[in-house]
Coordinates of C-alpha atoms in Angstrom, one line a residue:
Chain A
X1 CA 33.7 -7.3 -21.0
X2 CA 31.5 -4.8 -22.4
X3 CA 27.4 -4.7 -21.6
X4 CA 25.8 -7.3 -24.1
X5 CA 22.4 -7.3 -22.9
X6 CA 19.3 -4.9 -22.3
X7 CA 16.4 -5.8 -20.6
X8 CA 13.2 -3.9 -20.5
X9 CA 11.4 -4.0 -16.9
X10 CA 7.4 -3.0 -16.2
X11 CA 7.2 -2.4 -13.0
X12 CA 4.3 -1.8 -9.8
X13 CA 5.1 -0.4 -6.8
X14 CA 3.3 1.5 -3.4
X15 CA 5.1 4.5 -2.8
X16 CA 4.2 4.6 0.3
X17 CA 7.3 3.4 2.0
X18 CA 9.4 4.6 0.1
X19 CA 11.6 8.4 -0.9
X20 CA 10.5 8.2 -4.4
X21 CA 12.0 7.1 -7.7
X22 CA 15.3 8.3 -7.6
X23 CA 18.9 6.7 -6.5
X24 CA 20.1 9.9 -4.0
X25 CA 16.6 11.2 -3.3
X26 CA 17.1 9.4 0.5
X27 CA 14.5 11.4 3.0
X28 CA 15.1 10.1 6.6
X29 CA 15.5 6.3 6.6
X30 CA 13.5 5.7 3.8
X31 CA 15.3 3.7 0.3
X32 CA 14.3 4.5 -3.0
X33 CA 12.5 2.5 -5.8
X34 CA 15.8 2.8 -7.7
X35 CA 18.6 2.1 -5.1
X36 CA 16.0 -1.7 -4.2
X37 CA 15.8 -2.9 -7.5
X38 CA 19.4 -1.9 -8.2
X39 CA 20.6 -3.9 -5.3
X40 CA 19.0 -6.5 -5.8
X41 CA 19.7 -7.0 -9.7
X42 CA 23.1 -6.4 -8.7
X43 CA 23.4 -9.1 -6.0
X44 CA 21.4 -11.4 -8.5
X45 CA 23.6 -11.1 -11.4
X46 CA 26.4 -10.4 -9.5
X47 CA 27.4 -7.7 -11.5
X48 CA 27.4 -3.9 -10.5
X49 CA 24.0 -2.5 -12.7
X50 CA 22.8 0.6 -13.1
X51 CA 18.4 0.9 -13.4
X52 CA 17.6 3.3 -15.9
X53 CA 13.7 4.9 -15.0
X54 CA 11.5 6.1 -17.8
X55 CA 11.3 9.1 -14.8
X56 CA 11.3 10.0 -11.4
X57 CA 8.4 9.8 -9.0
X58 CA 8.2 12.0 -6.1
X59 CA 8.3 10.3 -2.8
X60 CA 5.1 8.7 -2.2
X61 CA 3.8 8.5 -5.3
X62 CA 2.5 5.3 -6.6
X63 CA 3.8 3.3 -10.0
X64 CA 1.3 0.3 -11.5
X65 CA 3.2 0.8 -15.0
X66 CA 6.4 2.4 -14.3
X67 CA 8.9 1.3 -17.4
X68 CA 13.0 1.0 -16.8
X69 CA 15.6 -0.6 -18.5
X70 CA 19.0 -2.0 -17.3
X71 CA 22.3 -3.0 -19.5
X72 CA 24.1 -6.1 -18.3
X73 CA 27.2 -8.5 -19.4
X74 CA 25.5 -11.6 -18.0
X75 CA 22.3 -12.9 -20.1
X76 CA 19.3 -12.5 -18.4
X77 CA 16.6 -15.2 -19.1
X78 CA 13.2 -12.5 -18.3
X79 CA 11.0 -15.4 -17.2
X80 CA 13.5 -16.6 -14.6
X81 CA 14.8 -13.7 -13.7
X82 CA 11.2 -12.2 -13.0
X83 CA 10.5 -14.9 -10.5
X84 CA 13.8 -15.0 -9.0
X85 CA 13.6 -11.2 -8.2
X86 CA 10.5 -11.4 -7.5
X87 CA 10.9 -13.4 -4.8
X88 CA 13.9 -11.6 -3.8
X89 CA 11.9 -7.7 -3.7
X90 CA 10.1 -6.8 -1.4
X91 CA 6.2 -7.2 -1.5
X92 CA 5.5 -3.2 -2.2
X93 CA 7.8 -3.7 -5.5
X94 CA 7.0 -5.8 -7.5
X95 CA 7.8 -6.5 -11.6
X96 CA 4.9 -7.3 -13.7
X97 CA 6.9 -8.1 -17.2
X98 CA 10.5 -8.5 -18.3
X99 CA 11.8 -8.5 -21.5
X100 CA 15.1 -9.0 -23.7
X101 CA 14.9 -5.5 -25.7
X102 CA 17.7 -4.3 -28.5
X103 CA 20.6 -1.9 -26.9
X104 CA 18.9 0.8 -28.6
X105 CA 15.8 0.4 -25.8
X106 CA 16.5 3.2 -23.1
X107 CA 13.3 4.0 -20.9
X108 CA 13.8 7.8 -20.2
X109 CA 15.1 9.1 -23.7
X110 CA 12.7 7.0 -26.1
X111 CA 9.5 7.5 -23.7
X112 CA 6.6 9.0 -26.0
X113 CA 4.0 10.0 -23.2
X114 CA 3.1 8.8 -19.6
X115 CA -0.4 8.8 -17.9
X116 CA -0.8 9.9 -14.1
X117 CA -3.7 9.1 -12.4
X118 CA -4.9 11.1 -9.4
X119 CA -7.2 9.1 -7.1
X120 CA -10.1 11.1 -4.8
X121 CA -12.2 9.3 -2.6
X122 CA -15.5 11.4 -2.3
X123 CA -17.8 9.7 0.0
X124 CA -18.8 11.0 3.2
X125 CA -16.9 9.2 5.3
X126 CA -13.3 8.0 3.7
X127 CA -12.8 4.1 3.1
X128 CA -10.2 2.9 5.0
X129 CA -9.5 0.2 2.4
X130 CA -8.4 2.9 0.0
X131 CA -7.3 5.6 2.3
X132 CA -3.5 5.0 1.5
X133 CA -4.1 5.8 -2.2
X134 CA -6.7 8.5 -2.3
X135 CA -7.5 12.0 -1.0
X136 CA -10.6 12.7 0.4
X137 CA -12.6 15.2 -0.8
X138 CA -16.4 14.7 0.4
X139 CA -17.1 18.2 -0.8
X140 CA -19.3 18.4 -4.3
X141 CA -16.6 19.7 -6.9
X142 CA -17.9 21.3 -10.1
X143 CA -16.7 19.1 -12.7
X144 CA -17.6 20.9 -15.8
X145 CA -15.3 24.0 -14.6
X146 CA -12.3 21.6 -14.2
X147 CA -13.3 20.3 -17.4
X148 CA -13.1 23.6 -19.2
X149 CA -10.0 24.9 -17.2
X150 CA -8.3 21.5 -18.3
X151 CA -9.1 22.3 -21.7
X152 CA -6.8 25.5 -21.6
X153 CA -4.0 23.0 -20.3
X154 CA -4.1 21.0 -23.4
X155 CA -1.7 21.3 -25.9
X156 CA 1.7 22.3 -25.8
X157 CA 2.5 25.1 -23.5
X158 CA 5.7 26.4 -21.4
X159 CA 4.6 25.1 -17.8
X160 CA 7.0 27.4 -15.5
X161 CA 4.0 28.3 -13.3
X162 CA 3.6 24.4 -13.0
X163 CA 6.8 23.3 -11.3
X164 CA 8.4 24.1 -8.3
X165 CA 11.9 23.4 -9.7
X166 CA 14.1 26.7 -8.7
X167 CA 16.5 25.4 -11.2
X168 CA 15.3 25.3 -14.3
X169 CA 18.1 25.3 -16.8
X170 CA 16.2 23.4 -19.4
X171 CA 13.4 24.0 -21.7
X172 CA 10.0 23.7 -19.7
X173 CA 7.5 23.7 -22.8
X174 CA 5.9 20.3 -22.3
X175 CA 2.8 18.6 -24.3
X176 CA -0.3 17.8 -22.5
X177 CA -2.3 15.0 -24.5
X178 CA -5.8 14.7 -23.0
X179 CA -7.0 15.5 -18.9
X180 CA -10.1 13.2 -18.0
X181 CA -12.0 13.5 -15.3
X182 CA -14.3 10.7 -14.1
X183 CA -16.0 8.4 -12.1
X184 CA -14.3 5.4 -11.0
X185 CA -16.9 2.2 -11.5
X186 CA -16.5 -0.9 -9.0
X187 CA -18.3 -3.5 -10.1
X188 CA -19.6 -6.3 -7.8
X189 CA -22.7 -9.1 -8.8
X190 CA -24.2 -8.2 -5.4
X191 CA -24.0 -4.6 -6.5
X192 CA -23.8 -3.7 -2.9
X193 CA -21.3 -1.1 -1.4
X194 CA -17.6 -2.1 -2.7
X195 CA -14.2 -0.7 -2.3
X196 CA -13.3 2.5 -4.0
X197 CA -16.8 3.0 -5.3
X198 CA -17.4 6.5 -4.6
X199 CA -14.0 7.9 -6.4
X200 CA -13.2 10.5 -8.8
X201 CA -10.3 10.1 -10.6
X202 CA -8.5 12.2 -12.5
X203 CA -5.4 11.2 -15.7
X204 CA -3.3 13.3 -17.1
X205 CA -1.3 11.9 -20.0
X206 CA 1.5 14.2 -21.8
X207 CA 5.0 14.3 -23.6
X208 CA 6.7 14.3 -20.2
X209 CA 6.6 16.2 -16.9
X210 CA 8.1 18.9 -14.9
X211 CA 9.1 18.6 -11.0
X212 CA 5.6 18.6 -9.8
X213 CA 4.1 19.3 -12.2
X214 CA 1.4 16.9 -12.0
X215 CA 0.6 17.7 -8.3
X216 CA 0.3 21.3 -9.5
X217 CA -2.1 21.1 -12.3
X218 CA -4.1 18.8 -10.2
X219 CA -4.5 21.2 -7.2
X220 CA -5.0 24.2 -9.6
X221 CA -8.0 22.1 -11.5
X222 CA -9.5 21.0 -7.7
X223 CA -9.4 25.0 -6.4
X224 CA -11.3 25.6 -10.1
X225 CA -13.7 22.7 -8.6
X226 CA -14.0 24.5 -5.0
X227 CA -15.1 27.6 -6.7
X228 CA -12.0 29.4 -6.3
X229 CA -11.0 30.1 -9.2
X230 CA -12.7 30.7 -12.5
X231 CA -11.6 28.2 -15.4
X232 CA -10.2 30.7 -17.7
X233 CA -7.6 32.0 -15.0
X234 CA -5.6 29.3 -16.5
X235 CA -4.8 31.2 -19.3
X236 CA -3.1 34.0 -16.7
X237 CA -1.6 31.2 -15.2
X238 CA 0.5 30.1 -18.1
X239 CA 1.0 33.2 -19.1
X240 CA 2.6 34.3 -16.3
X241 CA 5.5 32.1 -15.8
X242 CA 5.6 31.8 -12.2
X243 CA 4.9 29.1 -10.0
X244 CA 3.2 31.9 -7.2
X245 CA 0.1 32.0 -9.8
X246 CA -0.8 28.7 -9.6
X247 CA -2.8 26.1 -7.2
X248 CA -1.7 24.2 -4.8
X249 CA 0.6 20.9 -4.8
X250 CA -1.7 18.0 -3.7
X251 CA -0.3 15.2 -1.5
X252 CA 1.6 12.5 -3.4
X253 CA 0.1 9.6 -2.0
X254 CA -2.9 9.9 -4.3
X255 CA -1.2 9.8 -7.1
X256 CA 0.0 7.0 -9.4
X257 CA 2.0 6.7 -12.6
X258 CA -0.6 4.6 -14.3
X259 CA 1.8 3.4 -17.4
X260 CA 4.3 4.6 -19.9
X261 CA 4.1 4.5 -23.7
X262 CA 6.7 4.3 -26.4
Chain B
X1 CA -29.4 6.7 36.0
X2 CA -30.9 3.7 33.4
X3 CA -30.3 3.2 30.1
X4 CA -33.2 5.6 27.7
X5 CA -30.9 5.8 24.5
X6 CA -29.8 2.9 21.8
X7 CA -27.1 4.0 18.7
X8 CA -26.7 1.5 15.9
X9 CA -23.7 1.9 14.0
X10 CA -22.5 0.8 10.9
X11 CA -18.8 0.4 10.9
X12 CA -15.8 -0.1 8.2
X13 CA -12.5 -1.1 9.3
X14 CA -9.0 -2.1 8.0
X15 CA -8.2 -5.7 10.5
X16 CA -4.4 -5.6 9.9
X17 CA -3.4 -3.9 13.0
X18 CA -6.1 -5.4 15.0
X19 CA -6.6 -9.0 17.4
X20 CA -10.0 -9.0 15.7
X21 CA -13.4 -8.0 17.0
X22 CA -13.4 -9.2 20.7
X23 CA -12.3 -7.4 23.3
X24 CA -10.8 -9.8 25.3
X25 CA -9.1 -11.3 22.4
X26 CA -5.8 -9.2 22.4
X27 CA -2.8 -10.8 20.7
X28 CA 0.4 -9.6 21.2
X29 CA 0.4 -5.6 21.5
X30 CA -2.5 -5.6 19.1
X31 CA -5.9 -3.8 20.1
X32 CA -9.4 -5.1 19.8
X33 CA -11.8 -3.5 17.4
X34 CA -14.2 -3.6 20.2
X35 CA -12.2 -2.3 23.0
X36 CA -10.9 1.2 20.7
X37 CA -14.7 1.7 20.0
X38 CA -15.9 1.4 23.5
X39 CA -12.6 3.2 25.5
X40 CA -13.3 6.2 22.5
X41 CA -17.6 6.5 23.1
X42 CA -16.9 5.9 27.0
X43 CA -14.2 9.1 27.0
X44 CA -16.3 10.8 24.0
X45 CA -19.6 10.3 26.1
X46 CA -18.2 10.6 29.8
X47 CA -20.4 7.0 30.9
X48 CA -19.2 3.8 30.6
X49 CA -20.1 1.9 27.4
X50 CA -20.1 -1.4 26.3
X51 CA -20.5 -1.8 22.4
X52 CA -22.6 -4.8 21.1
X53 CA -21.5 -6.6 17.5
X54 CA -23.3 -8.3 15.2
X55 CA -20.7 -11.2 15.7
X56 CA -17.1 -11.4 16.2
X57 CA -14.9 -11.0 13.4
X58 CA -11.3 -13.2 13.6
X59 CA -8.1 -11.3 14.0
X60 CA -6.8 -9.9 10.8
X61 CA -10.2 -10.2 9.2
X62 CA -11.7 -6.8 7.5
X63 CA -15.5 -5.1 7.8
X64 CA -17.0 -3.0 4.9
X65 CA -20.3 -3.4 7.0
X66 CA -19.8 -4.4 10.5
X67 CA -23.0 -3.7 12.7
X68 CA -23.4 -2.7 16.6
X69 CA -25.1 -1.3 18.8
X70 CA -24.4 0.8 22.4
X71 CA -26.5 1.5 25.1
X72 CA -26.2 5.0 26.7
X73 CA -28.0 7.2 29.3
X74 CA -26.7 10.0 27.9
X75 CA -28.4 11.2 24.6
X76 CA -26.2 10.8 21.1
X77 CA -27.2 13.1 18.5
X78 CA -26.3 10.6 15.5
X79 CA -24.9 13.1 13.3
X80 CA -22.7 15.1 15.5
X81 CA -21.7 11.7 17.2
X82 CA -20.8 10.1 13.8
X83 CA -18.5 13.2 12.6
X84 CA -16.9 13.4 16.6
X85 CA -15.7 10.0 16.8
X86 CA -14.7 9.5 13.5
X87 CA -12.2 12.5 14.0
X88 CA -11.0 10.7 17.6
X89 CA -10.9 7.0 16.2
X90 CA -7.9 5.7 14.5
X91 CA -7.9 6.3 10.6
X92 CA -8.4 2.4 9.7
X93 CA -11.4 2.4 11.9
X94 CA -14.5 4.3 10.8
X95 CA -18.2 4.7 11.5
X96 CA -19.8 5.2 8.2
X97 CA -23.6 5.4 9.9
X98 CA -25.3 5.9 13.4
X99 CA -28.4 6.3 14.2
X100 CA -31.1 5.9 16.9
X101 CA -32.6 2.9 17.4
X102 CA -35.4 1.7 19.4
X103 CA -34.1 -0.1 22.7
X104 CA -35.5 -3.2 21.4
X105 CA -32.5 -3.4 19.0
X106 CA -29.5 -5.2 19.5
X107 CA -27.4 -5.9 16.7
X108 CA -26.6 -9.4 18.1
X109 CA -29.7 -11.0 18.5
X110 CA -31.6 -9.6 15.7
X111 CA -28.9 -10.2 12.5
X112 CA -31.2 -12.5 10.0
X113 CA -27.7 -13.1 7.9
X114 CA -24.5 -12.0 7.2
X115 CA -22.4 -11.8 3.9
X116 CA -18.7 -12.7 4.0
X117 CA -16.0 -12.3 0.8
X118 CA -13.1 -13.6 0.0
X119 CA -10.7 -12.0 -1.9
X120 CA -8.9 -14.1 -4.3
X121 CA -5.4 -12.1 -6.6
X122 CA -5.6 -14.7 -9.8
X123 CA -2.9 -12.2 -11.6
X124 CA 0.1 -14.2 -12.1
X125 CA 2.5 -11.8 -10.1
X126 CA 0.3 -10.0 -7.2
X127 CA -1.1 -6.8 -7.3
X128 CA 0.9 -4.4 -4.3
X129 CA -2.0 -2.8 -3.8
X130 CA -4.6 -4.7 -2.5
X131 CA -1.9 -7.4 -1.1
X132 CA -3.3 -7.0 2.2
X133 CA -6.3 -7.8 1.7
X134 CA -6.2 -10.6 -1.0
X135 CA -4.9 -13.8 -1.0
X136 CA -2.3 -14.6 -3.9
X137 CA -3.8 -17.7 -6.4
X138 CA -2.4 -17.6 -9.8
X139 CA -3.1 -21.0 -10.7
X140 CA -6.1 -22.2 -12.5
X141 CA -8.9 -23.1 -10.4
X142 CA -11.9 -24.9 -11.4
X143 CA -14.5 -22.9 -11.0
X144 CA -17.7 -25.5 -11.6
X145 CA -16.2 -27.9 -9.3
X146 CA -15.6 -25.7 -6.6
X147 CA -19.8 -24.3 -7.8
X148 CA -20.4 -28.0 -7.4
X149 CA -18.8 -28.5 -4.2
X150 CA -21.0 -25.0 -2.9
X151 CA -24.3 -26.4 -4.3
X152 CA -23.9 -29.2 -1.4
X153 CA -23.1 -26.3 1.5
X154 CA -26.6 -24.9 0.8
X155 CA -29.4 -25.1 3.2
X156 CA -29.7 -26.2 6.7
X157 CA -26.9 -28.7 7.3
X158 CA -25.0 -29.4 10.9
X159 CA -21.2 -27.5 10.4
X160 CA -19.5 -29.2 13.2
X161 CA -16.4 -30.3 10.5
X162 CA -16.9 -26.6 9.5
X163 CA -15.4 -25.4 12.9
X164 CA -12.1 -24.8 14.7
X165 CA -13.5 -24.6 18.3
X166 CA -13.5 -27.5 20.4
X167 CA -15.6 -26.3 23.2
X168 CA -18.7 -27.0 21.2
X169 CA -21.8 -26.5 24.2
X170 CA -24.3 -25.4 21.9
X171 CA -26.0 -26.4 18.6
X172 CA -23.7 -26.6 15.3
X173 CA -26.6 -26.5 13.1
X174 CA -26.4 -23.0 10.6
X175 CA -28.3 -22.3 7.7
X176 CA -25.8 -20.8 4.7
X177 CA -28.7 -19.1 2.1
X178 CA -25.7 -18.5 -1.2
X179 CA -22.5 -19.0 -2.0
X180 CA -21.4 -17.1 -4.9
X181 CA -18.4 -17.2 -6.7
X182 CA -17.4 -14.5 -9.6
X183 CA -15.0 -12.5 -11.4
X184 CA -15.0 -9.1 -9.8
X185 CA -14.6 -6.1 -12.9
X186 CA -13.0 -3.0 -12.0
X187 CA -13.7 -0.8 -15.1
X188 CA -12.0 2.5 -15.7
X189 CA -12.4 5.0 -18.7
X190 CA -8.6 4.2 -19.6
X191 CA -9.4 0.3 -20.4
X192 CA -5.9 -0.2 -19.2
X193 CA -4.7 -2.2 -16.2
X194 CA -6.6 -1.3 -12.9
X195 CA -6.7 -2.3 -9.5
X196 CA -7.9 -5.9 -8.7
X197 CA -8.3 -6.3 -12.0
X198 CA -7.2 -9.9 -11.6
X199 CA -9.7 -10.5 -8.7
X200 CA -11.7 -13.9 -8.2
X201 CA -14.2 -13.3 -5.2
X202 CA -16.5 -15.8 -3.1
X203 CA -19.0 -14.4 -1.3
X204 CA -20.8 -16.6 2.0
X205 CA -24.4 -16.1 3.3
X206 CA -26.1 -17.1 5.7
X207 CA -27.7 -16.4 9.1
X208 CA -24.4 -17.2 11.6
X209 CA -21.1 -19.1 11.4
X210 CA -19.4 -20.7 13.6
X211 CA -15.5 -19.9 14.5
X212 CA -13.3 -20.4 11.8
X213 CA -16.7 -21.5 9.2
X214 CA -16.1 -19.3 6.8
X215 CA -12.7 -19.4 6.3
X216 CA -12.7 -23.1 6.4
X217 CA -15.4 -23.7 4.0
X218 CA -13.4 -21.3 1.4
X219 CA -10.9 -23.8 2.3
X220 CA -12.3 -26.6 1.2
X221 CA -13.6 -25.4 -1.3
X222 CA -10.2 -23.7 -3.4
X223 CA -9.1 -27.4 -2.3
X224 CA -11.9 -28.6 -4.7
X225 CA -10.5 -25.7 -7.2
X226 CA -7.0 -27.2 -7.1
X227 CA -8.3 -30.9 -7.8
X228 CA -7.3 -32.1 -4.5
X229 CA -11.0 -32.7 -3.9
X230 CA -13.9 -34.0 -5.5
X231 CA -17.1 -31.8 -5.0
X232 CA -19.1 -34.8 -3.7
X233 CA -16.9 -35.2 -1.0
X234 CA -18.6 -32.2 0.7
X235 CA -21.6 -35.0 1.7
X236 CA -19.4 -36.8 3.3
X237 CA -17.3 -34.0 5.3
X238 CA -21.1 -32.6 7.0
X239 CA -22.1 -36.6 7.8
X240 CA -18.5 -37.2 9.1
X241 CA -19.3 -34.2 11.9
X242 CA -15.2 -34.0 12.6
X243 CA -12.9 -31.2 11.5
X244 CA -10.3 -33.4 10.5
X245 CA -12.3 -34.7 7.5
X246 CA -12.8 -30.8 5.8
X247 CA -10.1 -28.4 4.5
X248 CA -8.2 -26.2 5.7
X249 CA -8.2 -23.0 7.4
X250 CA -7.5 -20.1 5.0
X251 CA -5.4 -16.7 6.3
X252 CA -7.6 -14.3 7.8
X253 CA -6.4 -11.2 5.9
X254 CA -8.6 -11.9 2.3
X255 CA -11.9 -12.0 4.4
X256 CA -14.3 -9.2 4.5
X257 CA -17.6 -9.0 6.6
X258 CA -19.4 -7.8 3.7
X259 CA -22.5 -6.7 5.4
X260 CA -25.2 -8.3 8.1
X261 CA -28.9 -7.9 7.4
X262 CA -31.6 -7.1 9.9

C-alpha cells in the first residue's frame, strides 16, 4: 500500500535532555527529538514512519515552534491523534498543532525562513527559575555595537566563517532576514520582581542555517558587546572564509528555535 | 564569644529537588532548603549557624523572595558573603540580597505579610517549559465566581477548615489583605508565541498561613472555577471550622512565595 496521508506536526520541546534533533546524532545515553516521536508515531499507528524535521537542532537546544511532517498509509484524525500522542510523549516533547496537509507539504524542502531566539539572563544574580534556558551575562554589553555589527550580517552573504562544519560540500551562502536585539518584558499586575524579567534576548531569523551557525553569530555579536571586537570586523570576518576569524560558539541551552515559516 | 552580627537575606530557589523549607522535614533523600543554607554559612563562616525563615515553605513549593535571617559572631561583609556563597550553594538555590541588619531583626517575628502565586497553564496542551512550575488547567474557569468566592476570604476570619494540621495548639485566626486573580502577559518584540503566554495567576496576601492554607484556599477556590462550588459556600466552609467541609489540597509545585514584607 502506498503512503496516502501527510500530516503537518508543530512541535515544543526542552532540549535539555535530549542529543538534539537528529535520528543518529545519539551522545551518551541520551535519544533524540527525532528517534521519540518516530517511535511513538510508529507504535501508534502501527506502521513503520519516518519524521521529516524542517531542521536539525543541536543537542540542547530548545524548539517552541519546531515544524515536521510525516507520510503514513493509515489516516490520521489530527485532533485525536494529538491527544493520543500526547499522552503517549514524554512531558519535555510535546505537539502543539497537527494537521492533514496535501503530499506536496515537506517541512525541510518548502521551509521559507526560521527564527532563533537566544535567551540572556542579565541580572546580578541568575534566576534559577530560568537558568536552564538562559546564559548569564550580568556584565553591561554595548548594545548599539551589536546592533551595527548585526547590520553587516544582514543580507545574503557566504557564512563559511560561521559554521564549524569541516565538510562543507554544499553551497554555504545563506540569507539573514532581520537580527533584534532586546529586552524581554514580564509583565505582572503587582509589577513586583517576576521570572525572566531582567533578560536580553536576541532573534535571528534567515533563509536557513549552517552547522552552528547561530551559536557563532551570537558569540561573535556578544565579544562585539564585551568590547572585543569593533563592529565592522564583521566585514573581515565574512570575508575571510574561515571559521578561526570568528567568535565563539555559545552554549546551546540558551537557545530556542522560536518557529518556522513557510 | 556572643552573637554582635545579624545578615538578612533575600533568597530565590527552585523547590523541586527539595523536602521544602524545614530542616527537619527531609523526605526521602531530598535536602531541606534550610539545612543546605546553614551546613554551607557554618563551613563558609567556620561557627555554627542556624538560619531563621520568614516561615516554612512546603516541599516542592518555589521562592522568588524568601526572607531570613542568621546570627553570627563572626563579621559577614554582605557583599563578599553574597558573591562566596552563591558560588558554594547549589545552582537552584541563590541569595539574591544580604545585608546587615540590626540584631533586633529576625525575619520570623517581624514579617507584616507575605505574598504567595499560583501558577495556573490555561493553554490547551502545556507549555514544557514552565511545567514544573505551573499546574496544567485548560478548561474554562470562571473567573467572577471564583472573584466572588475570594471577596468572602478577605479580612480577619478563623482558617481552621483552611488547614491540614491537626495538632492545632495555637490560634487559627489569620488576616488575608488580597486575593488577586489575573492574566499574566509575557510580551516580546516578535508578538509571536512566548513563554507562559497561556498563564492564569492567583496571587494570596496576607500576614501568615497556616499549613497547607494557601494551597487549600486555591483549592477551593478553582473548585468554585469549575462549578463544583458556589461562591457563597465560602461562609459556610469558615463557620463550619472543619477541613472536611473546604476543597482540596492543590500540588505543591505551581506555588511561589512571592515575596514577605517587613
Amino acid at each position: 500500500m502506498a503512503v496516502k496521508y501527510n500530516t503537518k506536526l508543530i512541535l515544543e520541546y526542552d532540549g535539555t535532555n535530549y542529543s538534539g534533533w537528529q535520528r543518529l546524532n545519539h551522545t551518551g545515553n541520551k535519544d533524540s527529538i527525532q528517534s521519540v516521536l518516530e517511535k511513538n508515531i510508529t507504535d501508534y499507528l502501527k506502521e513503520e514512519i519516518k519524521v521529516i524535521g524542517s531542521g536539525r537542532t543541536d543537542a540542547g537546544v530548545h524548539a517552541l515552534g519546531q515544524t515536521a511532517n510525516f507520510y503514513s498509509k493509515n489516516q490520521v484524525e489530527p485532533i485525536t491523534f494529538m491527544k493520543d500522542l500526547n499522552s503517549r510523549l514524554p512531558q519535555d516533547i510535546r505537539i502543539h498543532s497537527a494537521g492533514a496537509v496535501s503530499l506536496d507539504f515537506h517541512s525541510r524542502y518548502l521551509a521559507k525562513s526560521k527564527m532563533y531566539e537566544y535567551r540572556i539572563d542579565t541580572g546580578e544574580v541568575p534566576c534559577v527559575f530560568t537558568r536552564k534556558y538562559t546564559c548569564h551575562i550580568p556584565d553591561e554589553l554595548n548594545i548599539k555595537a551589536m546592533e551595527q555589527a548585526a547590520a553587516y550580517l544582514i543580507g545574503t552573504h557566504d557564512f563559511k566563517s560561521f559554521t564549524s562544519d569541516k565538510n562543507l560540500k554544499k553551497s554555504t551562502v545563506r540569507t539573514i532576514e532581520s537580527i533584534n536585539i532586546y529586552r524581554h518584558i514580564s509583565e505582572s499586575k503587582s509589577n513586583r520582581i517576576t521570572f525572566g524579567s531582567n533578560e536580553l534576548r536576541i532573534d535571528v531569523t534567515g533563509d536557513g542555517f549552517l552547522y552552528n551557525m547561530v551559536r557563532i553569530i551570537i558569540g561573535t555579536l556578544l565579544e562585539v558587546g564585551n568590547g572585543l571586537r569593533e563592529p565592522k570586523e564583521i566585514i573581515k570576518i565574512l570575508e575571510g572564509k574561515n571559521r578561526q576569524l570568528a567568535g565563539k560558539t555559545v552554549s546551546s541551552h540558551a537557545l530556542l528555535l522560536h518557529h518556522v515559516d513557510y
